[in-house]
């Protein structure tokens, strides 16, 4: 009964066309893929403008190179020909291209031909021979001139023909106790300026022991000298003073 309803063939296999189907399907898919790739290339209006701008716009050109540095200007200094050598005028070695004409000014007329023989140049017309320049007509010729005034210097330096200033009041220096205990003795030399009235107005230490210098300065500042006269006028004297410190005296 079942043999009439269902066809059973346990030993036989159903034949299918699988190979041809796969080939046709592959070809169809490749064709579809090619169409999808070619459509955007043919119809460019469908592409986004932003993407086209990115693809088609060329990049900006690179900035131009900086201009080259200006070449330093070289100044050519031509040596000047020296016409004077060792105090003597030398002849030029080349002829100059341009010669400048120098026109000298006319000399004033000689007035000596108008004056009297033996007269003074610039004298008064009609004057006498041997007259004095700028003198008065008929005046007496005077050959003696007044002596120039004597200039007395404000300060003289002692030494040579200048005698030493005369000391009239000498204050002895006080021996410093510390120097006496240390058995220090010697001479302190001072540079002094004696005023016109004989007082000491300036003192400077030349040399001497430091423990003895102050005592010597204090004593010499109190000294008085007789005013020194030069041409009967008092002057300042530039001199040196030696103050001797001795333990025995």
Coordinates of N, CA, C and O in Angstrom, one line a residue, residues 86-215:
X86 N 109.9 114.2 2.3 CA 111.1 114.7 3.0 C 111.2 116.2 3.0 O 112.4 116.7 2.9
X87 N 110.1 116.9 2.9 CA 110.2 118.4 2.9 C 110.5 118.9 1.5 O 110.8 120.1 1.4
X88 N 110.5 118.1 0.4 CA 110.9 118.6 -0.9 C 109.7 118.3 -1.8 O 109.0 117.3 -1.7
X89 N 109.4 119.3 -2.7 CA 108.4 119.1 -3.7 C 108.8 118.2 -4.8 O 109.9 118.4 -5.5
X90 N 108.0 117.1 -5.1 CA 108.4 116.1 -6.1 C 107.5 116.4 -7.3 O 106.4 116.8 -7.3
X91 N 108.1 116.1 -8.5 CA 107.4 116.3 -9.8 C 106.4 115.2 -9.9 O 106.6 114.0 -9.5
X92 N 105.2 115.5 -10.5 CA 104.1 114.4 -10.6 C 104.6 113.4 -11.6 O 105.3 113.6 -12.6
X93 N 104.2 112.1 -11.4 CA 104.5 111.0 -12.2 C 103.5 110.8 -13.4 O 103.8 110.1 -14.3
X94 N 102.3 111.4 -13.3 CA 101.3 111.3 -14.4 C 100.7 112.6 -14.6 O 100.6 113.4 -13.7
X95 N 100.2 112.8 -15.8 CA 99.5 114.0 -16.2 C 98.1 114.0 -15.8 O 97.4 113.0 -16.2
X96 N 97.6 114.9 -15.0 CA 96.2 114.8 -14.6 C 95.2 115.1 -15.8 O 95.6 115.8 -16.7
X97 N 94.0 114.5 -15.7 CA 93.1 114.6 -16.8 C 92.5 116.0 -16.8 O 92.1 116.5 -17.9
X98 N 92.3 116.7 -15.7 CA 91.7 118.0 -15.6 C 92.7 118.9 -14.9 O 93.1 118.6 -13.8
X99 N 92.9 120.1 -15.5 CA 93.8 121.1 -14.8 C 92.9 122.3 -14.5 O 92.2 122.8 -15.3
X100 N 93.0 122.6 -13.2 CA 92.2 123.8 -12.7 C 93.1 125.0 -12.7 O 94.2 125.0 -12.1
X101 N 92.6 126.0 -13.3 CA 93.3 127.3 -13.3 C 93.0 128.1 -12.0 O 91.8 128.3 -11.7
X102 N 94.0 128.5 -11.3 CA 93.9 129.2 -10.1 C 94.3 130.7 -10.4 O 95.4 131.0 -10.8
X103 N 93.3 131.6 -10.1 CA 93.6 133.0 -10.3 C 93.9 133.7 -9.0 O 93.1 133.6 -8.1
X104 N 95.1 134.2 -8.9 CA 95.5 134.9 -7.7 C 94.9 136.3 -7.6 O 94.7 136.9 -8.6
X105 N 94.7 136.7 -6.4 CA 94.2 138.1 -6.2 C 95.3 139.1 -6.5 O 96.5 138.8 -6.3
X106 N 94.8 140.3 -6.9 CA 95.8 141.3 -7.2 C 96.4 141.9 -6.0 O 95.7 142.1 -5.0
X107 N 97.7 142.2 -6.0 CA 98.3 142.8 -4.8 C 98.0 144.2 -4.7 O 97.7 144.9 -5.7
X108 N 97.9 144.7 -3.5 CA 97.5 146.1 -3.3 C 98.7 147.0 -3.9 O 99.8 146.6 -3.9
X109 N 98.4 148.2 -4.3 CA 99.4 149.1 -4.9 C 100.5 149.4 -3.8 O 100.2 149.5 -2.6
X110 N 101.7 149.5 -4.3 CA 102.9 149.8 -3.4 C 102.8 151.2 -3.0 O 102.9 152.1 -3.9
X111 N 102.7 151.5 -1.7 CA 102.6 152.8 -1.2 C 104.0 153.4 -0.9 O 104.1 154.6 -0.6
X112 N 105.1 152.6 -1.1 CA 106.4 153.1 -0.8 C 106.8 154.1 -1.8 O 107.7 155.0 -1.5
X113 N 106.3 154.0 -3.1 CA 106.7 155.0 -4.1 C 106.1 156.4 -3.9 O 106.6 157.4 -4.4
X114 N 105.0 156.4 -3.1 CA 104.4 157.7 -2.8 C 105.1 158.4 -1.6 O 105.1 159.7 -1.6
X115 N 105.6 157.7 -0.7 CA 106.1 158.3 0.5 C 107.5 158.9 0.3 O 108.1 158.9 -0.8
X116 N 108.1 159.5 1.4 CA 109.4 160.1 1.3 C 110.4 159.1 1.6 O 110.2 158.1 2.3
X117 N 111.6 159.2 1.0 CA 112.7 158.3 1.2 C 113.1 158.3 2.7 O 113.4 159.4 3.3
X118 N 113.1 157.2 3.3 CA 113.5 157.1 4.7 C 112.3 157.2 5.6 O 112.4 157.2 6.8
X119 N 111.0 157.3 5.0 CA 109.8 157.4 5.8 C 109.4 156.0 6.4 O 109.9 155.0 6.0
X120 N 108.4 156.1 7.2 CA 107.8 154.8 7.8 C 106.6 154.4 7.0 O 105.8 155.3 6.6
X121 N 106.4 153.1 6.6 CA 105.3 152.7 5.8 C 104.0 153.0 6.6 O 103.9 152.7 7.8
X122 N 103.0 153.5 5.9 CA 101.7 153.9 6.6 C 101.8 155.2 7.2 O 100.8 155.6 8.0
X123 N 102.8 156.1 7.0 CA 102.9 157.4 7.7 C 102.0 158.4 7.0 O 101.3 158.1 6.0
X124 N 101.9 159.6 7.6 CA 101.1 160.6 7.1 C 101.7 161.3 5.9 O 102.9 161.6 5.9
X125 N 101.0 161.5 4.8 CA 101.6 162.2 3.6 C 102.1 163.5 4.0 O 101.4 164.3 4.7
X126 N 103.3 163.9 3.5 CA 103.9 165.2 3.8 C 104.7 165.1 5.1 O 105.2 166.2 5.6
X127 N 104.9 164.0 5.7 CA 105.7 163.9 7.0 C 107.1 164.0 6.7 O 107.6 164.0 5.6
X128 N 107.9 164.0 7.8 CA 109.4 164.1 7.7 C 110.0 162.7 7.7 O 109.5 161.8 8.2
X129 N 111.2 162.7 7.1 CA 112.0 161.4 7.1 C 112.4 161.0 8.5 O 112.7 161.9 9.3
X130 N 112.3 159.7 8.8 CA 112.6 159.2 10.1 C 111.5 159.4 11.1 O 111.7 159.3 12.3
X131 N 110.3 159.6 10.6 CA 109.2 159.8 11.5 C 108.8 158.5 12.2 O 109.2 157.4 11.8
X132 N 107.9 158.6 13.2 CA 107.5 157.4 14.0 C 106.1 157.0 13.5 O 105.3 157.9 13.2
X133 N 105.9 155.7 13.3 CA 104.6 155.2 12.8 C 103.5 155.6 13.8 O 103.6 155.3 15.0
X134 N 102.5 156.4 13.3 CA 101.4 156.8 14.2 C 101.8 158.0 15.0 O 101.0 158.4 15.9
X135 N 102.9 158.7 14.8 CA 103.3 159.8 15.5 C 102.6 161.1 15.0 O 101.9 161.1 14.1
X136 N 102.9 162.2 15.7 CA 102.2 163.5 15.4 C 103.2 164.3 14.5 O 104.4 164.2 14.8
X137 N 102.7 165.0 13.5 CA 103.5 165.8 12.6 C 104.2 166.8 13.5 O 103.6 167.6 14.2
X138 N 105.5 166.9 13.3 CA 106.3 167.9 14.1 C 106.6 167.5 15.5 O 107.2 168.2 16.3
X139 N 106.2 166.3 15.9 CA 106.5 165.8 17.2 C 108.0 165.4 17.4 O 108.7 165.3 16.4
X140 N 108.4 165.2 18.6 CA 109.8 164.8 18.9 C 109.9 163.3 18.9 O 109.1 162.6 19.5
X141 N 111.0 162.9 18.2 CA 111.2 161.4 18.1 C 111.7 160.9 19.5 O 112.7 161.4 20.0
X142 N 111.0 159.9 20.0 CA 111.4 159.4 21.3 C 111.8 157.9 21.1 O 111.0 157.1 20.6
X143 N 113.0 157.6 21.4 CA 113.5 156.2 21.2 C 113.4 155.4 22.5 O 113.6 154.2 22.5
X144 N 113.2 156.0 23.7 CA 113.2 155.3 24.9 C 111.7 154.9 25.2 O 110.8 155.7 25.2
X145 N 111.5 153.7 25.6 CA 110.2 153.1 25.9 C 110.2 152.9 27.4 O 111.2 152.5 28.0
X146 N 109.0 153.0 28.0 CA 108.9 152.7 29.5 C 109.2 151.2 29.8 O 108.9 150.4 29.0
X147 N 109.9 150.9 30.8 CA 110.3 149.5 31.1 C 109.0 148.8 31.4 O 108.0 149.3 32.0
X148 N 109.0 147.5 31.1 CA 107.8 146.7 31.4 C 107.7 146.5 32.9 O 108.7 146.4 33.6
X149 N 106.4 146.4 33.4 CA 106.2 146.2 34.8 C 106.8 144.8 35.2 O 106.7 143.8 34.5
X150 N 107.4 144.8 36.4 CA 107.9 143.6 37.0 C 106.8 142.7 37.5 O 106.0 143.2 38.3
X151 N 106.8 141.5 37.1 CA 105.8 140.5 37.6 C 106.3 139.7 38.7 O 107.3 139.0 38.5
X152 N 105.7 139.8 39.8 CA 106.1 139.1 41.0 C 105.4 137.8 41.1 O 104.1 137.8 41.1
X153 N 106.0 136.6 41.1 CA 105.3 135.3 41.2 C 104.6 135.2 42.6 O 105.0 135.8 43.6
X154 N 103.5 134.5 42.6 CA 102.7 134.3 43.8 C 103.3 133.3 44.7 O 103.1 133.4 45.9
X155 N 104.1 132.4 44.2 CA 104.7 131.3 45.1 C 106.1 131.0 44.5 O 106.2 130.9 43.3
X156 N 107.1 130.8 45.3 CA 108.4 130.4 44.9 C 108.8 129.1 45.6 O 108.3 128.8 46.7
X157 N 109.7 128.4 45.0 CA 110.2 127.1 45.6 C 111.6 127.4 46.2 O 112.4 127.9 45.6
X158 N 111.7 126.9 47.4 CA 113.0 127.1 48.1 C 114.1 126.2 47.5 O 113.8 125.0 47.1
X159 N 115.3 126.7 47.3 CA 116.4 125.9 46.7 C 117.1 126.8 45.7 O 116.5 127.7 45.1
X160 N 118.3 126.5 45.4 CA 119.1 127.3 44.5 C 119.4 128.6 45.0 O 120.0 128.8 46.1
X161 N 119.0 129.7 44.3 CA 119.3 131.1 44.7 C 118.2 131.6 45.8 O 118.4 132.7 46.3
X162 N 117.2 130.8 46.0 CA 116.2 131.2 47.0 C 116.6 130.7 48.4 O 116.8 129.5 48.6
X163 N 116.7 131.6 49.3 CA 117.2 131.3 50.6 C 116.0 130.6 51.4 O 114.9 130.8 51.1
X164 N 116.4 129.9 52.4 CA 115.4 129.2 53.2 C 114.7 130.2 54.1 O 115.2 131.2 54.5
X165 N 113.4 129.9 54.3 CA 112.5 130.8 55.1 C 113.0 130.8 56.5 O 113.4 129.8 57.0
X166 N 113.0 132.0 57.1 CA 113.5 132.2 58.5 C 112.4 131.8 59.5 O 111.4 132.4 59.5
X167 N 112.8 130.9 60.4 CA 111.8 130.4 61.4 C 112.0 131.3 62.6 O 113.1 131.5 63.2
X168 N 110.8 131.9 63.1 CA 110.9 132.8 64.2 C 110.2 132.2 65.4 O 110.4 132.7 66.6
X169 N 109.3 131.2 65.3 CA 108.6 130.6 66.4 C 108.5 129.1 66.1 O 107.8 128.7 65.2
X170 N 109.3 128.3 66.9 CA 109.3 126.8 66.7 C 108.7 126.1 67.9 O 109.2 126.4 69.0
X171 N 107.7 125.3 67.7 CA 107.1 124.5 68.7 C 107.6 123.1 68.6 O 107.5 122.5 67.6
X172 N 108.3 122.6 69.7 CA 108.9 121.3 69.7 C 107.8 120.2 69.7 O 106.8 120.4 70.5
X173 N 107.9 119.2 68.9 CA 106.9 118.1 69.0 C 106.9 117.3 70.3 O 108.0 117.2 70.9
X174 N 105.8 116.8 70.6 CA 105.7 115.9 71.8 C 106.0 114.5 71.4 O 105.3 114.0 70.5
X175 N 106.9 113.9 72.1 CA 107.3 112.5 71.7 C 106.2 111.6 72.1 O 105.7 111.5 73.3
X176 N 105.6 110.8 71.2 CA 104.5 109.9 71.5 C 105.0 108.8 72.5 O 106.0 108.2 72.3
X177 N 104.2 108.6 73.6 CA 104.6 107.6 74.6 C 104.7 106.2 74.0 O 105.7 105.5 74.4
X178 N 103.8 105.8 73.1 CA 103.9 104.5 72.5 C 105.2 104.3 71.7 O 105.9 103.3 71.8
X179 N 105.6 105.4 71.0 CA 106.8 105.3 70.2 C 108.0 105.3 71.1 O 109.1 104.6 70.9
X180 N 108.0 106.0 72.3 CA 109.1 106.0 73.2 C 109.2 104.6 73.9 O 110.4 104.1 74.1
X181 N 108.1 104.0 74.2 CA 108.2 102.7 74.8 C 108.7 101.6 73.8 O 109.4 100.7 74.2
X182 N 108.4 101.8 72.5 CA 108.8 100.9 71.5 C 110.2 101.2 71.0 O 110.7 100.5 70.1
X183 N 110.9 102.3 71.6 CA 112.2 102.7 71.2 C 112.3 103.0 69.7 O 113.2 102.6 69.0
X184 N 111.3 103.8 69.3 CA 111.2 104.2 67.9 C 111.7 105.6 67.7 O 111.2 106.5 68.5
X185 N 112.6 105.9 66.8 CA 113.1 107.2 66.6 C 113.3 107.4 65.1 O 113.2 106.4 64.3
X186 N 113.6 108.6 64.7 CA 113.8 108.8 63.2 C 113.4 110.2 62.9 O 113.1 111.1 63.7
X187 N 113.3 110.5 61.6 CA 113.0 111.8 61.0 C 111.7 111.7 60.2 O 111.6 110.8 59.4
X188 N 110.8 112.7 60.4 CA 109.6 112.8 59.6 C 109.8 114.0 58.7 O 110.0 115.1 59.1
X189 N 109.7 113.7 57.4 CA 109.8 114.8 56.4 C 108.4 115.2 55.9 O 107.6 114.4 55.5
X190 N 108.2 116.5 55.9 CA 106.9 117.1 55.5 C 107.1 118.1 54.4 O 108.1 118.8 54.3
X191 N 106.1 118.1 53.5 CA 106.0 119.1 52.4 C 105.1 120.2 52.9 O 103.9 120.0 53.2
X192 N 105.6 121.5 53.0 CA 104.9 122.6 53.6 C 104.8 123.7 52.6 O 105.7 124.0 51.8
X193 N 103.7 124.5 52.7 CA 103.4 125.7 52.0 C 103.3 126.8 53.0 O 102.4 126.8 53.9
X194 N 104.3 127.8 53.0 CA 104.3 128.9 53.9 C 103.6 130.1 53.3 O 103.9 130.5 52.2
X195 N 102.6 130.6 54.0 CA 101.8 131.7 53.4 C 102.6 133.0 53.4 O 103.8 133.1 53.9
X196 N 102.0 134.1 52.9 CA 102.7 135.4 52.8 C 103.0 136.0 54.1 O 103.9 136.7 54.3
X197 N 102.1 135.6 55.1 CA 102.3 136.2 56.5 C 103.1 135.3 57.3 O 103.3 135.6 58.5
X198 N 103.7 134.2 56.8 CA 104.6 133.4 57.6 C 104.0 132.2 58.2 O 104.7 131.4 58.9
X199 N 102.6 132.0 58.1 CA 102.0 130.8 58.7 C 102.0 129.6 57.8 O 102.2 129.8 56.5
X200 N 101.9 128.4 58.3 CA 101.9 127.2 57.5 C 100.5 126.9 57.2 O 99.6 126.7 58.0
X201 N 100.2 126.9 55.9 CA 98.8 126.8 55.4 C 98.5 125.4 54.8 O 97.4 125.0 54.6
X202 N 99.6 124.6 54.5 CA 99.4 123.3 53.9 C 100.5 122.4 54.3 O 101.7 122.8 54.3
X203 N 100.2 121.1 54.7 CA 101.2 120.2 55.1 C 100.8 118.8 54.5 O 99.7 118.4 54.5
X204 N 101.9 118.1 54.0 CA 101.7 116.8 53.4 C 102.9 116.0 53.9 O 104.0 116.4 54.0
X205 N 102.6 114.7 54.2 CA 103.6 113.8 54.7 C 104.4 113.2 53.5 O 103.8 112.6 52.6
X206 N 105.7 113.3 53.5 CA 106.6 112.7 52.5 C 107.0 111.4 52.9 O 106.8 110.4 52.2
X207 N 107.6 111.2 54.1 CA 108.0 109.9 54.7 C 108.1 110.1 56.2 O 108.3 111.2 56.7
X208 N 108.2 108.9 56.8 CA 108.4 108.9 58.3 C 107.6 107.8 58.9 O 106.7 107.2 58.3
X209 N 108.0 107.5 60.2 CA 107.3 106.4 60.9 C 105.9 106.8 61.2 O 105.6 107.9 61.7
X210 N 104.9 105.8 61.1 CA 103.5 106.2 61.3 C 103.3 106.6 62.8 O 102.4 107.5 63.0
X211 N 104.0 106.1 63.8 CA 103.8 106.5 65.1 C 104.3 107.9 65.4 O 103.9 108.5 66.4
X212 N 105.2 108.5 64.5 CA 105.7 109.8 64.8 C 105.1 110.9 63.9 O 105.4 112.1 64.1
X213 N 104.3 110.5 62.9 CA 103.8 111.5 61.9 C 102.9 112.5 62.5 O 103.0 113.7 62.3
X214 N 101.9 112.0 63.3 CA 100.9 112.9 63.9 C 101.5 113.9 64.8 O 101.1 115.1 64.8
X215 N 102.5 113.5 65.6 CA 103.1 114.5 66.5 C 103.9 115.5 65.7 O 103.9 116.7 66.1

